[in-house]
Coordinates of C-alpha atoms and ligand atoms in Angstrom, one line a residue:
M1 CA 38.5 14.2 20.7
L2 CA 36.7 17.5 20.6
P3 CA 35.4 18.5 17.2
P4 CA 37.0 21.6 15.6
T5 CA 35.5 24.9 16.6
G6 CA 32.3 25.7 14.7
L7 CA 31.3 22.0 14.3
S8 CA 30.5 21.3 18.0
N9 CA 26.9 22.3 17.5
L10 CA 26.3 19.9 14.7
P11 CA 25.0 16.3 15.4
M12 CA 27.8 13.8 14.7
I13 CA 28.1 10.1 15.1
D14 CA 31.7 8.9 15.8
D15 CA 33.0 12.3 14.7
K16 CA 31.2 11.9 11.3
I17 CA 28.5 14.3 9.9
V18 CA 26.1 12.1 8.1
T19 CA 23.2 13.6 6.0
I20 CA 20.0 11.7 5.6
E21 CA 20.6 11.2 1.9
R22 CA 24.0 9.6 2.6
F23 CA 22.6 7.4 5.3
L24 CA 19.7 6.2 3.2
L25 CA 21.9 5.4 0.2
D26 CA 24.5 3.7 2.4
T27 CA 22.0 1.5 4.2
Q28 CA 19.7 0.5 1.4
P29 CA 20.1 -3.2 0.4
E30 CA 22.3 -3.9 -2.7
S31 CA 19.2 -5.2 -4.5
A32 CA 17.2 -2.0 -3.9
T33 CA 15.9 -0.1 -6.8
G34 CA 16.2 3.2 -4.8
E35 CA 12.4 3.7 -5.0
L36 CA 11.9 3.5 -1.2
T37 CA 15.0 5.6 -0.5
A38 CA 13.5 8.3 -2.8
I39 CA 10.2 8.2 -1.0
F40 CA 12.0 8.8 2.3
Y41 CA 13.9 11.6 0.8
D42 CA 10.6 13.2 -0.4
L43 CA 9.2 12.8 3.1
A44 CA 12.2 14.5 4.5
V45 CA 11.5 17.4 2.1
A46 CA 7.9 17.4 3.3
G47 CA 9.2 17.6 6.8
K48 CA 11.3 20.7 6.0
I49 CA 8.3 22.4 4.3
I50 CA 5.8 21.6 7.1
G51 CA 8.3 22.4 9.8
A52 CA 9.0 25.8 8.3
Q53 CA 5.3 26.5 7.9
T54 CA 4.7 25.4 11.5
R55 CA 7.3 27.8 12.8
R56 CA 5.8 30.6 10.7
A57 CA 2.1 29.7 11.5
G58 CA 1.7 32.4 14.1
L59 CA 3.1 35.1 11.8
L60 CA 1.0 34.0 8.8
D61 CA -2.3 33.6 10.6
M62 CA -2.4 29.9 9.9
L63 CA -3.2 28.9 13.5
G64 CA -7.0 29.1 13.3
L65 CA -9.5 26.5 12.2
A66 CA -10.0 26.1 8.5
G67 CA -13.8 25.9 8.9
Q68 CA -14.1 22.3 7.8
T69 CA -14.2 19.0 9.6
N70 CA -12.2 15.9 8.5
V71 CA -13.5 12.4 8.2
Q72 CA -13.4 11.9 11.9
G73 CA -15.7 14.9 12.4
E74 CA -12.8 16.8 14.0
S75 CA -12.2 20.5 13.2
Q76 CA -9.4 20.8 10.6
Q77 CA -6.7 23.3 11.5
K78 CA -5.3 25.3 8.5
L79 CA -1.9 23.7 9.0
D80 CA -3.5 20.2 8.8
L81 CA -4.7 21.0 5.3
L82 CA -1.5 22.5 4.2
A83 CA 0.6 19.6 5.5
D84 CA -1.7 17.2 3.7
E85 CA -1.5 19.1 0.5
V86 CA 2.3 19.2 0.7
I87 CA 2.6 15.5 1.1
V88 CA 0.2 14.7 -1.7
R89 CA 1.8 17.2 -4.1
L90 CA 5.3 15.9 -3.4
N91 CA 4.3 12.3 -3.9
D92 CA 1.5 11.8 -6.4
H93 CA 3.5 12.3 -9.6
T94 CA 6.8 10.6 -8.8
G95 CA 5.9 7.1 -10.1
R96 CA 6.9 5.5 -6.8
L97 CA 3.5 5.3 -5.1
A98 CA 0.3 3.5 -6.2
A99 CA -1.9 5.0 -3.5
M100 CA -2.0 7.1 -0.4
V101 CA -4.2 7.2 2.7
T102 CA -4.3 10.3 4.8
E103 CA -6.2 11.2 7.9
E104 CA -7.6 14.3 6.2
R105 CA -9.4 12.5 3.3
K106 CA -12.2 10.1 3.5
D107 CA -11.2 8.0 0.5
W108 CA -7.8 6.9 -0.4
V109 CA -5.8 9.1 -2.8
R110 CA -5.4 7.9 -6.4
I111 CA -2.4 8.6 -8.6
P112 CA -3.6 11.2 -11.1
E113 CA -4.2 10.1 -14.7
G114 CA -1.1 10.5 -16.8
Y115 CA 1.4 9.5 -14.1
K116 CA 2.9 6.1 -13.5
K117 CA 1.8 4.0 -10.6
G118 CA 4.7 2.8 -8.4
H119 CA 5.0 -0.2 -6.1
Y120 CA 4.4 1.4 -2.7
V121 CA 1.6 2.8 -0.6
L122 CA 2.0 5.7 1.8
V123 CA -0.3 6.0 4.8
Y124 CA 0.1 9.1 6.9
D125 CA -1.3 11.5 9.5
P126 CA -0.1 14.9 8.1
L127 CA -0.2 16.8 11.4
D128 CA -1.0 14.8 14.5
G129 CA -1.8 16.7 17.6
S130 CA -3.1 19.6 15.7
S131 CA -5.5 20.7 18.4
N132 CA -2.3 21.8 20.2
I133 CA -1.1 24.1 17.4
D134 CA -2.6 27.3 18.8
T135 CA -0.8 26.8 22.1
N136 CA 2.6 26.2 20.5
I137 CA 2.9 22.6 21.6
S138 CA 5.0 20.1 19.6
I139 CA 3.2 18.2 16.8
G140 CA 4.2 15.7 14.2
T141 CA 3.7 13.8 10.9
I142 CA 3.3 10.0 11.2
F143 CA 3.8 7.8 8.2
G144 CA 3.9 4.1 7.2
I145 CA 5.0 2.6 3.8
Y146 CA 3.6 -0.7 2.4
R147 CA 4.4 -2.6 -0.8
V148 CA 1.5 -3.1 -3.1
L149 CA 0.1 -6.6 -3.0
D150 CA 0.2 -7.2 -6.8
K151 CA 2.8 -5.3 -8.9
E152 CA 0.8 -6.1 -12.0
N153 CA -2.3 -4.4 -10.6
P154 CA -1.1 -1.7 -8.2
G155 CA -3.3 0.9 -6.5
R156 CA -6.4 -0.8 -5.0
L157 CA -8.2 -0.5 -1.7
E158 CA -6.6 -3.9 -0.6
D159 CA -3.2 -2.4 -1.0
C160 CA -4.2 0.2 1.7
L161 CA -5.7 -2.2 4.2
Q162 CA -2.6 -4.2 5.2
P163 CA -1.7 -5.1 8.7
G164 CA 1.3 -3.4 10.4
R165 CA 3.4 -6.5 10.3
D166 CA 3.7 -6.0 6.5
L167 CA 5.0 -2.4 6.9
V168 CA 8.2 -2.0 4.9
A169 CA 9.1 1.2 6.8
A170 CA 7.5 3.7 9.2
G171 CA 8.4 6.9 11.0
Y172 CA 7.5 10.3 12.1
I173 CA 8.7 13.9 11.7
F174 CA 8.6 15.8 14.9
Y175 CA 8.1 19.5 15.0
G176 CA 9.5 20.4 18.4
T177 CA 12.3 22.5 19.8
S178 CA 14.0 21.1 16.7
T179 CA 12.6 19.3 13.7
M180 CA 13.5 15.6 13.8
L181 CA 12.8 12.7 11.4
V182 CA 12.8 9.3 13.1
Y183 CA 12.4 6.2 10.9
S184 CA 12.9 2.5 10.6
A185 CA 13.0 0.4 7.4
G186 CA 13.2 -2.9 9.4
K187 CA 16.8 -2.5 10.6
G188 CA 16.7 -0.4 13.7
V189 CA 15.3 3.0 14.5
H190 CA 17.4 6.1 13.5
S191 CA 16.8 9.8 14.1
F192 CA 17.9 12.8 12.1
T193 CA 17.8 16.4 13.3
L194 CA 17.2 19.2 10.9
E195 CA 20.1 21.7 11.0
P196 CA 18.0 24.8 10.3
S197 CA 20.6 27.1 8.7
M198 CA 21.6 24.5 6.2
G199 CA 18.2 22.8 5.8
E200 CA 19.8 19.3 6.1
F201 CA 18.6 16.4 8.2
L202 CA 21.8 15.1 10.0
L203 CA 22.0 11.7 11.7
S204 CA 21.7 12.3 15.4
K205 CA 21.1 8.8 16.8
E206 CA 21.6 5.4 15.2
N207 CA 19.9 2.2 16.4
I208 CA 17.7 3.8 19.1
R209 CA 16.7 1.2 21.8
I210 CA 14.0 1.9 24.4
P211 CA 15.9 2.0 27.7
E212 CA 15.3 -1.2 29.8
K213 CA 14.3 0.9 32.8
P214 CA 11.4 3.0 31.8
A215 CA 10.8 6.5 33.2
Y216 CA 7.3 7.5 32.3
Y217 CA 3.7 6.5 31.8
S218 CA 1.4 8.6 29.6
V219 CA -2.4 8.4 29.6
N220 CA -5.2 10.9 29.7
H221 CA -6.2 10.5 33.4
S222 CA -9.4 12.5 32.9
A223 CA -10.9 9.6 31.0
G224 CA -10.4 7.5 34.1
R225 CA -13.9 8.0 35.5
T226 CA -15.2 5.7 32.7
W227 CA -12.5 3.1 32.5
C228 CA -13.2 -0.5 33.3
K229 CA -11.8 -1.6 36.7
E230 CA -9.1 -3.6 35.1
M231 CA -7.8 -0.4 33.5
D232 CA -7.9 1.2 36.9
N233 CA -5.8 -1.7 38.2
Y234 CA -3.3 -1.3 35.4
I235 CA -2.9 2.4 36.1
S236 CA -2.5 1.7 39.9
W237 CA 0.2 -0.8 39.0
L238 CA 2.0 1.7 36.9
R239 CA 1.6 4.5 39.4
D240 CA 2.0 2.8 42.7
E241 CA 3.7 -0.6 42.2
Y242 CA 6.2 -0.5 39.3
E243 CA 9.8 -0.3 40.3
P244 CA 11.6 2.0 39.6
A245 CA 8.8 4.5 40.2
L246 CA 7.4 5.9 36.9
S247 CA 6.7 9.6 36.4
F248 CA 3.4 10.6 34.8
R249 CA 3.8 12.7 31.6
Y250 CA 1.0 13.4 29.1
I251 CA 1.2 16.0 26.4
G252 CA -1.8 15.0 24.3
S253 CA 0.2 15.1 21.2
L254 CA 1.0 11.5 20.2
V255 CA 4.3 12.0 18.4
A256 CA 5.6 14.1 21.3
D257 CA 4.5 11.5 24.0
F258 CA 5.8 8.6 21.9
H259 CA 9.2 10.3 21.2
R260 CA 9.8 11.1 24.8
N261 CA 9.0 7.5 25.9
L262 CA 11.1 6.1 23.1
L263 CA 14.1 7.9 24.4
H264 CA 13.5 7.6 28.1
G265 CA 11.4 4.4 28.3
G266 CA 7.7 4.2 29.3
V267 CA 4.3 3.4 28.0
F268 CA 1.7 5.5 26.1
A269 CA -1.9 4.3 26.7
Y270 CA -5.1 5.3 25.0
P271 CA -7.6 2.7 26.1
A272 CA -11.2 2.0 25.2
T273 CA -13.9 3.7 27.2
P274 CA -17.7 3.3 26.9
A275 CA -17.9 6.5 24.9
K276 CA -14.9 5.5 22.7
P277 CA -15.1 1.7 22.5
N278 CA -12.1 1.7 20.1
G279 CA -10.2 4.4 21.8
K280 CA -9.2 7.4 19.7
I281 CA -6.0 6.5 17.9
R282 CA -6.2 5.5 14.2
L283 CA -4.9 2.1 13.4
L284 CA -3.5 2.6 9.9
Y285 CA -1.6 5.8 10.1
E286 CA -1.0 6.3 13.8
A287 CA -1.0 3.1 15.9
A288 CA 0.6 0.7 13.4
P289 CA 3.6 2.9 12.4
L290 CA 4.4 3.7 16.0
A291 CA 4.0 0.1 17.1
Y292 CA 6.4 -0.9 14.3
L293 CA 8.9 1.7 15.5
A294 CA 8.5 0.5 19.1
E295 CA 9.1 -3.1 18.1
Q296 CA 12.2 -2.1 16.1
A297 CA 13.5 -0.3 19.2
G298 CA 12.9 -3.4 21.4
G299 CA 9.5 -2.4 22.7
Y300 CA 5.9 -3.6 21.9
G301 CA 2.5 -2.3 20.9
S302 CA -0.8 -3.9 21.8
D303 CA -4.5 -3.0 21.8
G304 CA -4.7 -4.5 25.2
K305 CA -5.5 -8.0 23.9
Q306 CA -3.4 -8.5 20.8
R307 CA -0.3 -7.2 19.0
I308 CA -1.2 -4.1 17.1
L309 CA 0.9 -5.2 14.1
D310 CA -1.3 -8.3 13.7
I311 CA -4.6 -6.3 13.4
V312 CA -5.8 -6.4 9.8
P313 CA -7.6 -3.1 9.1
T314 CA -11.1 -3.4 7.6
E315 CA -11.6 0.4 7.2
L316 CA -9.2 3.1 6.3
H317 CA -9.9 5.3 9.3
Q318 CA -10.5 2.6 11.9
R319 CA -9.5 3.3 15.5
T320 CA -7.9 1.1 18.0
P321 CA -7.1 1.2 21.7
V322 CA -3.3 1.4 22.2
F323 CA -0.6 0.5 24.7
I324 CA 2.8 1.2 23.2
G325 CA 6.2 1.3 24.9
N326 CA 8.5 -1.0 26.9
R327 CA 7.5 -4.6 26.4
D328 CA 7.1 -5.5 30.1
L329 CA 4.8 -2.5 30.6
V330 CA 2.6 -3.3 27.6
E331 CA 2.5 -7.1 28.4
K332 CA 1.2 -6.2 31.9
A333 CA -1.7 -4.3 30.2
E334 CA -2.5 -7.4 28.2
E335 CA -2.4 -9.6 31.4
L336 CA -4.7 -7.3 33.3
L337 CA -7.1 -6.2 30.6
K338 CA -7.9 -9.8 29.4
N339 CA -11.5 -9.5 30.6
C340 CA -12.0 -5.8 30.3
Ligands
AFP1 P1 -5.6 16.1 17.6 O1 -4.9 15.8 16.3 O2 -7.1 16.3 17.4 O3 -5.0 17.1 18.4 O4 -5.6 14.7 18.3 C1 -4.4 14.2 18.8 C2 -4.5 12.8 19.2 O5 -5.0 12.0 18.2 C3 -3.1 12.3 19.6 O6 -2.1 13.0 19.1 C4 -3.1 12.4 21.1 O7 -2.3 11.5 21.7 C5 -4.6 12.2 21.5 O8 -5.3 12.7 20.4 C6 -5.0 13.0 22.7 O9 -6.3 12.8 22.9 P2 -7.0 13.3 24.3 O10 -7.1 14.8 24.2 O11 -8.4 12.7 24.3 O12 -6.2 12.9 25.5

């Protein structure tokens, strides 16, 4: 049945319009306190603010470098700093979090004096792919949520250094042709699209599964001159042998590359090279949340030797090689890269 005129341009599931708030409330377990739901809701608000600022960046002269470098030694774009500030200020006083880890700050973020510490830890990359901002390419916010290890003593470094298998939830907000929030809390992956005139995230896809037949492989080929020969073999297998033939697509903005491969099937690879022995992608707030989403959608994430979700971080800003996407494509990387 066609929806009544005027509604046809709104995302609907089974003829229903479902807001993110409604979905979160309806899907939380009966025993839930509502704390996690509230954190999601605040992240959705952060997505609206960051999305709006991203769209206005050109007008407001926010595209340029902020003149500082972050903990990885990379230039910080003004929008990186703004996005980071938005997330901290939305979350540090709510009593739901005990700590935060962000790409933009060397140390983990404490809850300010005078505010209650909650039972969750938020790890995030406020604006991934930010070197693409000045060319108007899609970028995103990646996040993961952990429970504190000890409710009686919340907010310690140990709470921040947990393996991805202990994630309670993870997701990303994608600032593309539309703003989307994609998340999983352990029961499938769901996406919400921001309806810009109303400012509401509406459910656009429930239970996303990576298609069994993948369409794409994504890797920065220019790094190929220094790959080990096993990596060359893997890329040849993807490019020349895999059936059905895969197309090569690489944006260089992780959320955008991951999102495309989630919907159409494929693998995103950022392997180790002699210059970058641990690759480039950060374990805690990039690789682990995306590997969690991939597994929730029927895929898999590996560092080439082991499951990403089993890696226990020893440092907040640790990097890891990544292979994330369809299980068969990632397992082939593990098979071929054993001795790399
Ligand atoms: P920036 O945030 O500095 O743009 O880095 C983005 C990123 O971490 C990730 O989003 C990309 O997948 C990856 O780097 C691209 O790296 P290369 O430019 O080396 O391919």
